[in-house]
Short mmCIF file of C-alpha atoms and ligand atoms in Angstrom, two decimals:
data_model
loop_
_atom_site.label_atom_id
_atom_site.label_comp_id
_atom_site.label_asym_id
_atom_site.label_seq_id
_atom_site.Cartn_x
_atom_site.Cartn_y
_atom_site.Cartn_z
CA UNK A 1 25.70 2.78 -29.03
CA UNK A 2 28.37 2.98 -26.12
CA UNK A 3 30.28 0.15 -25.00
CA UNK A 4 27.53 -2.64 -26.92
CA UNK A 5 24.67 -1.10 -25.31
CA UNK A 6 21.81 0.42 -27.40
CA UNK A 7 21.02 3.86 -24.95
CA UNK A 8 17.87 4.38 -26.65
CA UNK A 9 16.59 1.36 -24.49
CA UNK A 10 16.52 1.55 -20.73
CA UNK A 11 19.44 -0.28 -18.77
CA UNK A 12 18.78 1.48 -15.27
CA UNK A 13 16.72 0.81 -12.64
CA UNK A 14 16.10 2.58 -9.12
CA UNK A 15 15.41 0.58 -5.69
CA UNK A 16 15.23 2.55 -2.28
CA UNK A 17 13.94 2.05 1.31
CA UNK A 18 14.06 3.37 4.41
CA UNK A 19 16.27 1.92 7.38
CA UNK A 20 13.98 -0.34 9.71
CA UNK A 21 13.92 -1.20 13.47
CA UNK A 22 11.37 -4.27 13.79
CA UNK A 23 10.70 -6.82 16.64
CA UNK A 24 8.62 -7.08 19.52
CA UNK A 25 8.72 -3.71 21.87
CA UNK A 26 10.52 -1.93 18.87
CA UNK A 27 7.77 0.95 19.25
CA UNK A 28 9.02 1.91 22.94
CA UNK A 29 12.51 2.84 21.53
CA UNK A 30 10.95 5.57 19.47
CA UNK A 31 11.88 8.45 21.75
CA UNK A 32 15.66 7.20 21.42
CA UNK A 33 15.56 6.88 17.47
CA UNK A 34 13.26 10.75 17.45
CA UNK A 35 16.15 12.44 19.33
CA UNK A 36 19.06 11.25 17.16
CA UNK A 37 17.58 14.20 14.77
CA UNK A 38 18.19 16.78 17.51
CA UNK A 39 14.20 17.44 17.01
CA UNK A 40 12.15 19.18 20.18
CA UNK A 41 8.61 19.30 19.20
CA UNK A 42 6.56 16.30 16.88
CA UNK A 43 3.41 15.50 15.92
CA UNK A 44 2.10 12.28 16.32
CA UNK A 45 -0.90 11.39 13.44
CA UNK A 46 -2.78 8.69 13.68
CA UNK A 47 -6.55 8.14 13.59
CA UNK A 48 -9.32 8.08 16.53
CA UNK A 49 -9.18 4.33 16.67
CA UNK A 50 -5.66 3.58 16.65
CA UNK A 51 -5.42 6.56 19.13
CA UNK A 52 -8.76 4.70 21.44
CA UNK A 53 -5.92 1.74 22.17
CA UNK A 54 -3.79 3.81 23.37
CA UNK A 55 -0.06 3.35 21.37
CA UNK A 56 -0.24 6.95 20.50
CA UNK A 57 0.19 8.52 24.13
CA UNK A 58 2.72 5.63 24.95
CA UNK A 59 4.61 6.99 22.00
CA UNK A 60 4.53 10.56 23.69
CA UNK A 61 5.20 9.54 26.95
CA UNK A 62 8.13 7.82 25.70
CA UNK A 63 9.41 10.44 23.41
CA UNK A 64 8.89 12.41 26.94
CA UNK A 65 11.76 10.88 28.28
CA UNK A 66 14.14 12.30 25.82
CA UNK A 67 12.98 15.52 25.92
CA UNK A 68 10.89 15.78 22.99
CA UNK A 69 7.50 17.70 23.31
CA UNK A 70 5.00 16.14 21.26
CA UNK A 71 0.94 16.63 20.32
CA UNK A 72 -1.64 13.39 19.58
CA UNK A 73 -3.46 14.66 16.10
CA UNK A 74 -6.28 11.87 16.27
CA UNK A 75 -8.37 13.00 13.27
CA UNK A 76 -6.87 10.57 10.11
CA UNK A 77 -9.67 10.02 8.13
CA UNK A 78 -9.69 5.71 7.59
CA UNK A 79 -8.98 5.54 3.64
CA UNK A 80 -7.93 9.56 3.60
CA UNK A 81 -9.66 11.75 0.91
CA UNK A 82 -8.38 15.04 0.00
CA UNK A 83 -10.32 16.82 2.38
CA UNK A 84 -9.43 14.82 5.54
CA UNK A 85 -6.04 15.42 4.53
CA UNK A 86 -6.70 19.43 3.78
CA UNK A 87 -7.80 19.56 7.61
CA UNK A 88 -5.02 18.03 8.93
CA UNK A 89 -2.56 20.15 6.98
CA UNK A 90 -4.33 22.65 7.99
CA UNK A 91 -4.08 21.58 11.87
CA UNK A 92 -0.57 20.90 11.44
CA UNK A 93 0.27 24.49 9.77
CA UNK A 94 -1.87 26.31 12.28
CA UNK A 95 0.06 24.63 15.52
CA UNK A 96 3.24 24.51 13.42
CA UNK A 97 6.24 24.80 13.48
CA UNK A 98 7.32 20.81 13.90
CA UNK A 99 10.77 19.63 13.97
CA UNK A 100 9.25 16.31 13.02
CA UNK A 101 6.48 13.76 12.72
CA UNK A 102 5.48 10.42 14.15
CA UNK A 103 2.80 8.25 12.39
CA UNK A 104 1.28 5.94 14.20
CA UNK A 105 -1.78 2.97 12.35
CA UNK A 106 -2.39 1.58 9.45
CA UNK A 107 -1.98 3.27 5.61
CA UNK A 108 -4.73 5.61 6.13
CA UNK A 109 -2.23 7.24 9.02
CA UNK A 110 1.29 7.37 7.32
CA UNK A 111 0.20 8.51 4.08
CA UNK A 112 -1.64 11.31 5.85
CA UNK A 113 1.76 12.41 7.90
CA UNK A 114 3.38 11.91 4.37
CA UNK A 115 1.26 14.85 3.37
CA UNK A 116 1.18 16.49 6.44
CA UNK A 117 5.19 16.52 6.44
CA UNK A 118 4.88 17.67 2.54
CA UNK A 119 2.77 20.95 2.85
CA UNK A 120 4.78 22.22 6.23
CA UNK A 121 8.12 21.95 4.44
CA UNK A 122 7.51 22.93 1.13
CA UNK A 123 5.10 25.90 -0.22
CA UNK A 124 2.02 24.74 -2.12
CA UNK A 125 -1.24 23.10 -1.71
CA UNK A 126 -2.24 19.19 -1.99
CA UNK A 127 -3.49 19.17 -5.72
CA UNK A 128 -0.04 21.11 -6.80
CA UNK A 129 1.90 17.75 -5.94
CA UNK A 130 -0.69 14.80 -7.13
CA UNK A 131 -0.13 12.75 -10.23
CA UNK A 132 -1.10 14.25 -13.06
CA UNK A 133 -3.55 14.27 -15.09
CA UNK A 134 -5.85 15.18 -11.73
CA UNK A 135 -3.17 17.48 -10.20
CA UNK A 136 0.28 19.50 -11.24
CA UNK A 137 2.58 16.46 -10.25
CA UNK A 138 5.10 19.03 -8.55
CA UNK A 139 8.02 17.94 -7.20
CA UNK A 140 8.75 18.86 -3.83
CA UNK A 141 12.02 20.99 -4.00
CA UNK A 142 12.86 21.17 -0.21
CA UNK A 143 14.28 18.64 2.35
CA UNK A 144 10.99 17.15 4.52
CA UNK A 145 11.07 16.88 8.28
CA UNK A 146 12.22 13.78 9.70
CA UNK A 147 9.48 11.51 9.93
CA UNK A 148 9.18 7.86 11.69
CA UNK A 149 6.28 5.72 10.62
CA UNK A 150 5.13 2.92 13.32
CA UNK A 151 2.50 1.16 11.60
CA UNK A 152 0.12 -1.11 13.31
CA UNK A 153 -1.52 -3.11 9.66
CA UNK A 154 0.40 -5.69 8.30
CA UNK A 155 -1.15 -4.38 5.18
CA UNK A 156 0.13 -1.38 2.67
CA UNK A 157 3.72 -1.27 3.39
CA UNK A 158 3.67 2.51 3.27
CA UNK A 159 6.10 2.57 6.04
CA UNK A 160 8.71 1.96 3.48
CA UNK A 161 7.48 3.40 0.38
CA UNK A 162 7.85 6.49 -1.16
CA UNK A 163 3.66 7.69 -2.06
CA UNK A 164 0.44 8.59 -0.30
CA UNK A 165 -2.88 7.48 -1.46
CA UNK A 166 -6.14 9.39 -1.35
CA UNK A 167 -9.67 9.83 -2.18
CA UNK A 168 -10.11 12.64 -4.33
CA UNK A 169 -13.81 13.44 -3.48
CA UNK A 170 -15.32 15.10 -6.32
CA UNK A 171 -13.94 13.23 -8.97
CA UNK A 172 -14.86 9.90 -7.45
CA UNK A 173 -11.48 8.68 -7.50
CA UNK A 174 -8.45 7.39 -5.90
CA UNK A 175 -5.01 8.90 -7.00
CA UNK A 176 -1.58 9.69 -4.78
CA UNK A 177 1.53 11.57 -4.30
CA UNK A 178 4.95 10.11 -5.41
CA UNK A 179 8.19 11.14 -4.91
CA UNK A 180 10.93 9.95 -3.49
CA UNK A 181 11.43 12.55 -0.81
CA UNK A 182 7.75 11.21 0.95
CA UNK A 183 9.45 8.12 1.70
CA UNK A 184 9.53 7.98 5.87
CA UNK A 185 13.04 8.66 7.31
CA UNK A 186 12.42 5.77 9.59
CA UNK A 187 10.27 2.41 9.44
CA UNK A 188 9.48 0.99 13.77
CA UNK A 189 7.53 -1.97 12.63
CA UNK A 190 6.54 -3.11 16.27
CA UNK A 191 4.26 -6.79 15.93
CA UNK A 192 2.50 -6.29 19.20
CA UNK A 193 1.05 -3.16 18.01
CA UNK A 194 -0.98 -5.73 15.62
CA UNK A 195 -2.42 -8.28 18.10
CA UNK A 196 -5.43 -5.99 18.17
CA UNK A 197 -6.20 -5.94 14.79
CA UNK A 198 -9.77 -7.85 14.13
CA UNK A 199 -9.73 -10.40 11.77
CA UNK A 200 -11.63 -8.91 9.35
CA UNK A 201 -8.91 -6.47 8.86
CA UNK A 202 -5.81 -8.34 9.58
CA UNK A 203 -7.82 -10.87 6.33
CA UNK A 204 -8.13 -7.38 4.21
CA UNK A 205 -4.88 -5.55 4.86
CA UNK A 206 -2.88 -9.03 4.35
CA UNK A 207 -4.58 -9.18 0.86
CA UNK A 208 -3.01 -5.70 0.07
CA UNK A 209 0.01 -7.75 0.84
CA UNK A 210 -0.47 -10.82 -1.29
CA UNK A 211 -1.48 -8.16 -4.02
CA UNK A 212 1.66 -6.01 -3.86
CA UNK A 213 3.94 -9.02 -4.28
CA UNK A 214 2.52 -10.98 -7.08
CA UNK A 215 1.60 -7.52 -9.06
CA UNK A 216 5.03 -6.40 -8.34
CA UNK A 217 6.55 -9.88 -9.18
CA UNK A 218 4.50 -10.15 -12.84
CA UNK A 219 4.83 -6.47 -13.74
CA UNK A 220 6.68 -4.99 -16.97
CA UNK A 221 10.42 -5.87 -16.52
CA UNK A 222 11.62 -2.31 -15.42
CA UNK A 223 14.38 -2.56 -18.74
CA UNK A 224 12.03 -3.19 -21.82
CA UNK A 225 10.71 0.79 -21.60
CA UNK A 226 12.05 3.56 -23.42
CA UNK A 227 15.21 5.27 -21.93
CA UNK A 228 14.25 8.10 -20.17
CA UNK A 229 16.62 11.24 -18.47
CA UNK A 230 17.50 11.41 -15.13
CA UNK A 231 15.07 14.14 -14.24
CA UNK A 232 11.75 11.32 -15.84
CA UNK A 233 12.38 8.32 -13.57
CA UNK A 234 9.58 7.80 -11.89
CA UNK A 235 8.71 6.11 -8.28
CA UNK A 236 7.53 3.03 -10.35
CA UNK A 237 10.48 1.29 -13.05
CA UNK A 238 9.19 -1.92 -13.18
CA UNK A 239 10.02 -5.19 -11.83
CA UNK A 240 13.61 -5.61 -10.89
CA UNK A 241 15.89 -7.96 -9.28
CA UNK A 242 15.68 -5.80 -5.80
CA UNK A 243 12.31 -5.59 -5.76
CA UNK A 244 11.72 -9.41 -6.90
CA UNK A 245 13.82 -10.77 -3.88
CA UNK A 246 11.89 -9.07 -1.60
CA UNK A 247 8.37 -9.95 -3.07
CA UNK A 248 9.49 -13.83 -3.23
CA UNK A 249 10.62 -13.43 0.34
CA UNK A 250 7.17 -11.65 1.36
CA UNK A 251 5.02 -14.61 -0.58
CA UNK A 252 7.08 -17.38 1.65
CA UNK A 253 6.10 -15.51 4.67
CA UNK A 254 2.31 -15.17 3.49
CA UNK A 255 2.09 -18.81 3.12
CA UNK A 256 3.63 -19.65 6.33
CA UNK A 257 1.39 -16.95 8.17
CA UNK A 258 -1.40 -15.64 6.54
CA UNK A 259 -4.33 -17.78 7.57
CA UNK A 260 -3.06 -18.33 11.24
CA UNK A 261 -2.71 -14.33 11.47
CA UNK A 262 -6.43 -14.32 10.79
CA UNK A 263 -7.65 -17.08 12.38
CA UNK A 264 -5.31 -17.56 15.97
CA UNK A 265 -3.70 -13.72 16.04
CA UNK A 266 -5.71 -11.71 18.17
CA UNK A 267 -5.58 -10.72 21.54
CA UNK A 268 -2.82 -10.39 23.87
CA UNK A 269 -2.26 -14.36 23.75
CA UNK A 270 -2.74 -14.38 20.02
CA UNK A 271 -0.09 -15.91 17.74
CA UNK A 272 3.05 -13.48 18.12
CA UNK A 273 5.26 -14.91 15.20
CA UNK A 274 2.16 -15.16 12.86
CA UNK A 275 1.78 -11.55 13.38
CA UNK A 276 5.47 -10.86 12.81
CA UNK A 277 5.57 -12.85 9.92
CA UNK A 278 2.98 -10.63 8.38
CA UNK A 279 4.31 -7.22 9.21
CA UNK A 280 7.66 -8.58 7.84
CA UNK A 281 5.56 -9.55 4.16
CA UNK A 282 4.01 -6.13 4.44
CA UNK A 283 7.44 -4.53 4.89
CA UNK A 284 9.24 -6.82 2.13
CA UNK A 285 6.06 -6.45 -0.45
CA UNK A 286 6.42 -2.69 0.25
CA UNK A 287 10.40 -2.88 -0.45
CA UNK A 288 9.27 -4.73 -3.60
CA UNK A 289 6.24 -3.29 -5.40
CA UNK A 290 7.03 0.39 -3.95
CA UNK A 291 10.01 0.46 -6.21
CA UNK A 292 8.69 -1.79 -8.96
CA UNK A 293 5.03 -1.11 -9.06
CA UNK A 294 1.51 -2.72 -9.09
CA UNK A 295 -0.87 -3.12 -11.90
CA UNK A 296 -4.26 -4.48 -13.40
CA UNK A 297 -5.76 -4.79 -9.02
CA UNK A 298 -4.68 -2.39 -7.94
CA UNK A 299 -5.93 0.11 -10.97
CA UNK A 300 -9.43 -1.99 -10.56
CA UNK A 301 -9.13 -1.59 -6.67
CA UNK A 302 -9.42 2.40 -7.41
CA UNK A 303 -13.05 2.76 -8.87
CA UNK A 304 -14.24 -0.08 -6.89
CA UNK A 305 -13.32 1.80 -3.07
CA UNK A 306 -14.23 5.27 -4.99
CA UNK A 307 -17.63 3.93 -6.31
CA UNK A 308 -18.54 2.79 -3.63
CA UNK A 309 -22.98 2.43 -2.80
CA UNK A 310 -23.81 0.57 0.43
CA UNK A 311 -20.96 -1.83 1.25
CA UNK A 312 -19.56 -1.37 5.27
CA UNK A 313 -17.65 -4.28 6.30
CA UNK A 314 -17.32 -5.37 9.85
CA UNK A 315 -14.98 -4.15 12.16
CA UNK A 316 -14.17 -0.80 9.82
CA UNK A 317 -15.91 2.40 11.17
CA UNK A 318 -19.19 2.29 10.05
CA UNK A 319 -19.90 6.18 9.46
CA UNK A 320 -20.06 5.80 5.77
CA UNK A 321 -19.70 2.66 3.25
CA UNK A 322 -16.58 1.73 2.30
CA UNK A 323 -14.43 -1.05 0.60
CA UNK A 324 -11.43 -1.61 2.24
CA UNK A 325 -7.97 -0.97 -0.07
CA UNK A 326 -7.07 -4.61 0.59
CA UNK A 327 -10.32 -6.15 0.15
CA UNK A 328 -10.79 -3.90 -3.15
CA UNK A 329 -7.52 -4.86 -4.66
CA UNK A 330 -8.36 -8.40 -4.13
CA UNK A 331 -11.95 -8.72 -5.43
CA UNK A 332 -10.68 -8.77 -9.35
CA UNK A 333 -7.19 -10.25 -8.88
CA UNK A 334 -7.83 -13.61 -9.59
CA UNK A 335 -9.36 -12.84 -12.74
CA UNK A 336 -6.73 -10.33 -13.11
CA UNK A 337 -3.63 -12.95 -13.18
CA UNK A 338 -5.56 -15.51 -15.51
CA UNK A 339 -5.31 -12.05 -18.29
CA UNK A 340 -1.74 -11.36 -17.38
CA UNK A 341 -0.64 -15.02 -17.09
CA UNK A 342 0.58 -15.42 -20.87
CA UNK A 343 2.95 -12.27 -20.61
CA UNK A 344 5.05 -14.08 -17.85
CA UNK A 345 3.28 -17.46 -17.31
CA UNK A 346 7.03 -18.80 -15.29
CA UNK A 347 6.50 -15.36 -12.88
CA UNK A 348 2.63 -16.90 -12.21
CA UNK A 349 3.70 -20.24 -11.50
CA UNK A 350 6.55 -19.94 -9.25
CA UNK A 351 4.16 -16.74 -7.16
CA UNK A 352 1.44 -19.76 -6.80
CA UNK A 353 4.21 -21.99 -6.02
CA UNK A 354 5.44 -19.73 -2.95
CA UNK A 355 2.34 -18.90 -1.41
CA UNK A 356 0.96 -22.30 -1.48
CA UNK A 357 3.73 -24.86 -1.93
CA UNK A 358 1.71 -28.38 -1.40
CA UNK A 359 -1.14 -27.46 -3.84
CA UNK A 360 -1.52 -29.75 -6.75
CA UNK A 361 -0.30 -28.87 -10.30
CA UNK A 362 -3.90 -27.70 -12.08
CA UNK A 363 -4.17 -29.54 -15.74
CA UNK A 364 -4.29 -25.71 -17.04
CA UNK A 365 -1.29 -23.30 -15.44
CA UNK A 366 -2.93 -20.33 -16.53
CA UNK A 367 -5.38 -21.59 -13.64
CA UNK A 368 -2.91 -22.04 -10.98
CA UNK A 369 -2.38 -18.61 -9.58
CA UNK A 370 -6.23 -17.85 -9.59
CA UNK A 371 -6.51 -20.72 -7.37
CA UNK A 372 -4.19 -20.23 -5.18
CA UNK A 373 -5.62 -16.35 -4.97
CA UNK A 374 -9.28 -17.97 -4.57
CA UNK A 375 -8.42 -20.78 -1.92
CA UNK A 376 -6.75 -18.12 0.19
CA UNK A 377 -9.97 -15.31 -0.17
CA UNK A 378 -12.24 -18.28 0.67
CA UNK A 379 -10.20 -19.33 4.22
CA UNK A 380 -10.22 -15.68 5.32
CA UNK A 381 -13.93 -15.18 4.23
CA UNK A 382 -13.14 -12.21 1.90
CA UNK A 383 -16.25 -11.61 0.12
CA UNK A 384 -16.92 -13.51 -3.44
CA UNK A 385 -16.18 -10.52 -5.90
CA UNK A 386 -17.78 -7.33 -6.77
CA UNK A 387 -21.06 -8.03 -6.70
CA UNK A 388 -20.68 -9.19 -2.98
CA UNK A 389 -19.74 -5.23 -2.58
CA UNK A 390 -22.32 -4.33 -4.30
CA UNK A 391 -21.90 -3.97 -7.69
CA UNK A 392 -24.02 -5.54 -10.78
CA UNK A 393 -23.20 -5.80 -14.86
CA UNK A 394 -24.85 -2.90 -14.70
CA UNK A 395 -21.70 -0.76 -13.07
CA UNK A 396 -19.22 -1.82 -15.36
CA UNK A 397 -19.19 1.00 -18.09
CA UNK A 398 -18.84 3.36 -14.63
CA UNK A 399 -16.09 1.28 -13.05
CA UNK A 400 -14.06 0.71 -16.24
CA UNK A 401 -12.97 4.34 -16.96
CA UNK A 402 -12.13 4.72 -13.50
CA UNK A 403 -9.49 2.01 -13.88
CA UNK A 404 -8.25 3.57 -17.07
CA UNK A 405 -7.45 6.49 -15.74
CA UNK A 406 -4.89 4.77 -13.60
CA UNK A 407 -2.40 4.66 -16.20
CA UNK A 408 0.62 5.75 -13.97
CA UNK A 409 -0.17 2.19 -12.71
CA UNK A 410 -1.60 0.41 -15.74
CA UNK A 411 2.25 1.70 -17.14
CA UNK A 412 3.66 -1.45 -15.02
CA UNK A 413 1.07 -4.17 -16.47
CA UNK A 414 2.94 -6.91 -18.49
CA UNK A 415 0.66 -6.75 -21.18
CA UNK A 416 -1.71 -3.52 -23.01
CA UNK A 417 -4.74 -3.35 -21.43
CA UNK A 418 -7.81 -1.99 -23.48
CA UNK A 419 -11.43 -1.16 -22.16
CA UNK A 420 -12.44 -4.08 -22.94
CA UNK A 421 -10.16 -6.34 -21.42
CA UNK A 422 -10.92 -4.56 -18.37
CA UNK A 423 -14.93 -4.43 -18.84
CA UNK A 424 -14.61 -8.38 -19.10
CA UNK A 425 -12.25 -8.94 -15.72
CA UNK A 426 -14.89 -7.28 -13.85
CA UNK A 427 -17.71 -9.19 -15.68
CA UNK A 428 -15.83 -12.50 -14.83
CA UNK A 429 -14.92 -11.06 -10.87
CA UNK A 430 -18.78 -10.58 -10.00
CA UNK A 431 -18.28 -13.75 -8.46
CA UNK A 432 -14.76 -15.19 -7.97
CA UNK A 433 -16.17 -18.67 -6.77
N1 NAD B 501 1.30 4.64 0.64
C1 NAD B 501 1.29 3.42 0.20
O1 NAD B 501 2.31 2.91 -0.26
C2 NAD B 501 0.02 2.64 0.27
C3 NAD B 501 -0.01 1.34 -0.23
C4 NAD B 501 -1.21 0.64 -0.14
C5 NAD B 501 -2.33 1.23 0.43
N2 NAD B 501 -2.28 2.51 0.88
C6 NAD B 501 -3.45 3.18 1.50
O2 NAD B 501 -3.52 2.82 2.88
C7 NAD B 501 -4.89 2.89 3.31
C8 NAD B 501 -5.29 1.59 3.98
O3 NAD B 501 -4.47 1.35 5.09
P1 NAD B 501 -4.60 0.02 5.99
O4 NAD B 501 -5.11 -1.10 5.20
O5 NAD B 501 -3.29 -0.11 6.66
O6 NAD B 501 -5.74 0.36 7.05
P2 NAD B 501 -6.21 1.73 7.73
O7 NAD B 501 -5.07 2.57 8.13
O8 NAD B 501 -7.22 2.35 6.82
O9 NAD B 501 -6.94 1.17 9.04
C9 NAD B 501 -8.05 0.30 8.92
C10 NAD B 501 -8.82 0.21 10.23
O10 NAD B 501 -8.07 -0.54 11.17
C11 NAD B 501 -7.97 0.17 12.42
N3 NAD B 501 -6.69 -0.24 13.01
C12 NAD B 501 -5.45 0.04 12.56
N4 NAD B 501 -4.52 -0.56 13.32
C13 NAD B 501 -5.20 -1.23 14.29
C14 NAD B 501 -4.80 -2.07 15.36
N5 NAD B 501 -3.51 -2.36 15.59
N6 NAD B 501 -5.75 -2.61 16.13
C15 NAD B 501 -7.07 -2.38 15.90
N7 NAD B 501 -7.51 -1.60 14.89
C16 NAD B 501 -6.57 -1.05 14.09
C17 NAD B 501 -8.07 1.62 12.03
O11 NAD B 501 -8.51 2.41 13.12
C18 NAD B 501 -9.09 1.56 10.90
O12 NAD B 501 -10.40 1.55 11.39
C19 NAD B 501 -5.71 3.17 2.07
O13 NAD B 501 -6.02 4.54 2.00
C20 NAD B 501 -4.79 2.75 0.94
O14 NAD B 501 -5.09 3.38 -0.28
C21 NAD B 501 -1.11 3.20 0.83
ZN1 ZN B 502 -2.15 -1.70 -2.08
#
């Protein structure tokens, strides 16, 4: 005991972020922000379509003007696995050395110039520095090269957090990187970058959004775990005052903007403050759950985009099937919050109660969030559960151990979890309505 307080329980928790620059034309003061590092030469990642519309050579020609050689590396693979992101280490190291790094789309983009900026400043290979138990979970020793991410989802948030995701291809699974020193050094969140986002994915990235702050909103509180040392905190503590403010904040915004995002937001004359609304949420809900943490969705969304048979969805390259982070993170989540609702049923009702504000009280609150959840899906025409993506009863002892192997994330969920609970939320999210 010292001072009262029993120090075999945890009293600490960590928040961080990177500074921001956001508004309208924000992305044509890169060149400005790149040369207040004293840098020379950068690398600008982003993936063939982002690069097709052209923000990527803007972004040169305007780091250009302060002097600031710079190369387009076009080949992000959309949802990176470990051997998209093998090649482009590979690229980067062979063309090296860079002073620093520019990332320009949507997740698939920065997390890939998170990795990129890993293996060219420290020694070591990709699997040395995932989360164990599928790699060594080393922690990168050396300072990274600046890097500024410009991202053009309103989706993942991984402009301000501090992991990269990927598609480990043998093994069927999705896993990541943390550590704090990943985090970009800068986040340009530029709006107009997003008025060319189709609907389809400006309806699946903003679910990643709604997902990240309710998850990070309902997870363990970060101070009921067991003290650990300095050198144990992990990316993830929990939720947390910090983070809460900022997922409250990002479910006000999702309300206000989601659906007119989707439905009036693209095109040059599409709605501008609907888009900025949602790149704000996908900034906040990063700010949030990248500090906090995500749980029972996001560990479903995992085997569901790494299992995936036939599924392509419009308006994603159609080269191979896929199921979209966002959309896979949402297909169990209503199902998700009815199991999680008893372990912090006031969380659940006020997160229904800021991202829909005039729906009715349901007789049952354990029923409210789901609602809310399914009313939104529904308006933005994200498909009606797993078995719209292709999946049957049949799948579910494959997809469960998939999600239990997640238990860096299942760590955060405000209740245990057992196979079983999980078998039964994907038996009950074949079909969401
Ligand atoms: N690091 C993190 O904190 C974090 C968090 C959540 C998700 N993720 C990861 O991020 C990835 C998903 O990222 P995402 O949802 O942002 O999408 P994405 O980067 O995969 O891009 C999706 C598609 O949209 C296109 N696109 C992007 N911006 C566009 C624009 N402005 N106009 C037109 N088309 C555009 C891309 O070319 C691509 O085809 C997944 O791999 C996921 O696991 C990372
Ligand atoms: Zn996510």
């Amino acid at each position: 005991m010292s001072a009262g307080i029993d120090l075999t329980e945890e009293t600490i928790f960590t928040w961080g972020a990177p500074p921001l620059k956001f508004g309208a034309g924000a992305a044509d003061e890169v060149g400005f922000e790149m040369s207040g590092y004293g840098v020379r030469r950068v690398l600008i990642v982003t993936d063939s379509g982002v690069n097709a519309l052209g923000a990527p050579q803007r972004i040169a020609d305007n780091l250009r003007r302060y002097k600031i050689e710079s190369e387009i590396f076009d080949g992000v693979h959309v949802e990176p696995t470990d051997d998209s992101m093998n090649k482009a280490v590979e690229y980067a190291r062979a063309q090296g050395d860079w002073d620093g790094f520019v990332a320009v789309g949507g997740g698939s983009a920065i997390d890939t110039a998170k990795a990129i900026n890993l293996l060219t400043s420290n020694p070591g290979e990709l699997m040395d520095y995932i989360n164990k138990p599928i790699g060594n979970a080393r922690v990168p020793d050396g300072q990274l090269k600046p890097l500024i991410a410009i991202p053009t989802t309103a989706g993942t948030g991984s402009e301000s957090t501090a992991m990269c995701v990927l598609d480990i291809l043998s093994m069927k699974v999705k896993t990541g990187i943390s550590h704090w020193r990943l985090r970009p050094t800068l986040a340009v969140i530029d709006p107009l970058l997003t008025m060319s986002l189709p609907p389809e994915v400006t309806a699946a990235s903003g679910m990643d959004i709604v997902c990240h702050a309710v998850e990070s909103y309902t997870a363990r509180y970060s101070t009921p775990f067991d003290r650990k040392k300095p050198e144990q905190r992990v990316t993830y503590c929990g939720s947390n005052p910090v983070s809460d403010l900022w997922c409250e904040r990002a479910m006000q915004l999702l309300a206000k903007s989601f659906r007119k995002a989707v439905h009036e937001g693209f095109g040059p004359d599409g709605n501008l403050e609907a888009r900025s609304d949602m790149m704000m949420a996908a900034t906040f809900a990063g700010m949030g759950f990248g500090n906090s943490g995500v749980h029972i969705p996001h560990a479903n969304a995992y085997p569901i985009a790494g299992m995936v048979k036939n599924y392509r969805p419009p308006n994603y390259p159609q080269d191979e099937p896929m199921v979209p982070h966002g959309m896979s993170v949402s297909l169990t989540a209503p199902e998700a919050f009815r199991f999680s609702f008893p372990s912090v049923p006031d969380r659940h009702l006020r997160a229904a109660a800021l991202l829909a504000p005039d729906k009715d009280k349901l007789n049952d609150p354990s029923e409210q969030l789901p609602a809310v959840v399914v009313d939104l899906m529904r308006d933005i025409e994200i498909p009606n559960g797993i078995g719209a993506v292709g999946y049957t009863e049949a799948d579910i002892p494959d997809l469960v151990p998939g999600t239990m192997k997640q238990q860096r994330i299942l760590a955060t969920c405000p209740r245990p979890v057992t196979e079983e609970d999980i078998a039964g939320i994907f038996a009950r999210s074949i079909e969401n309505w």
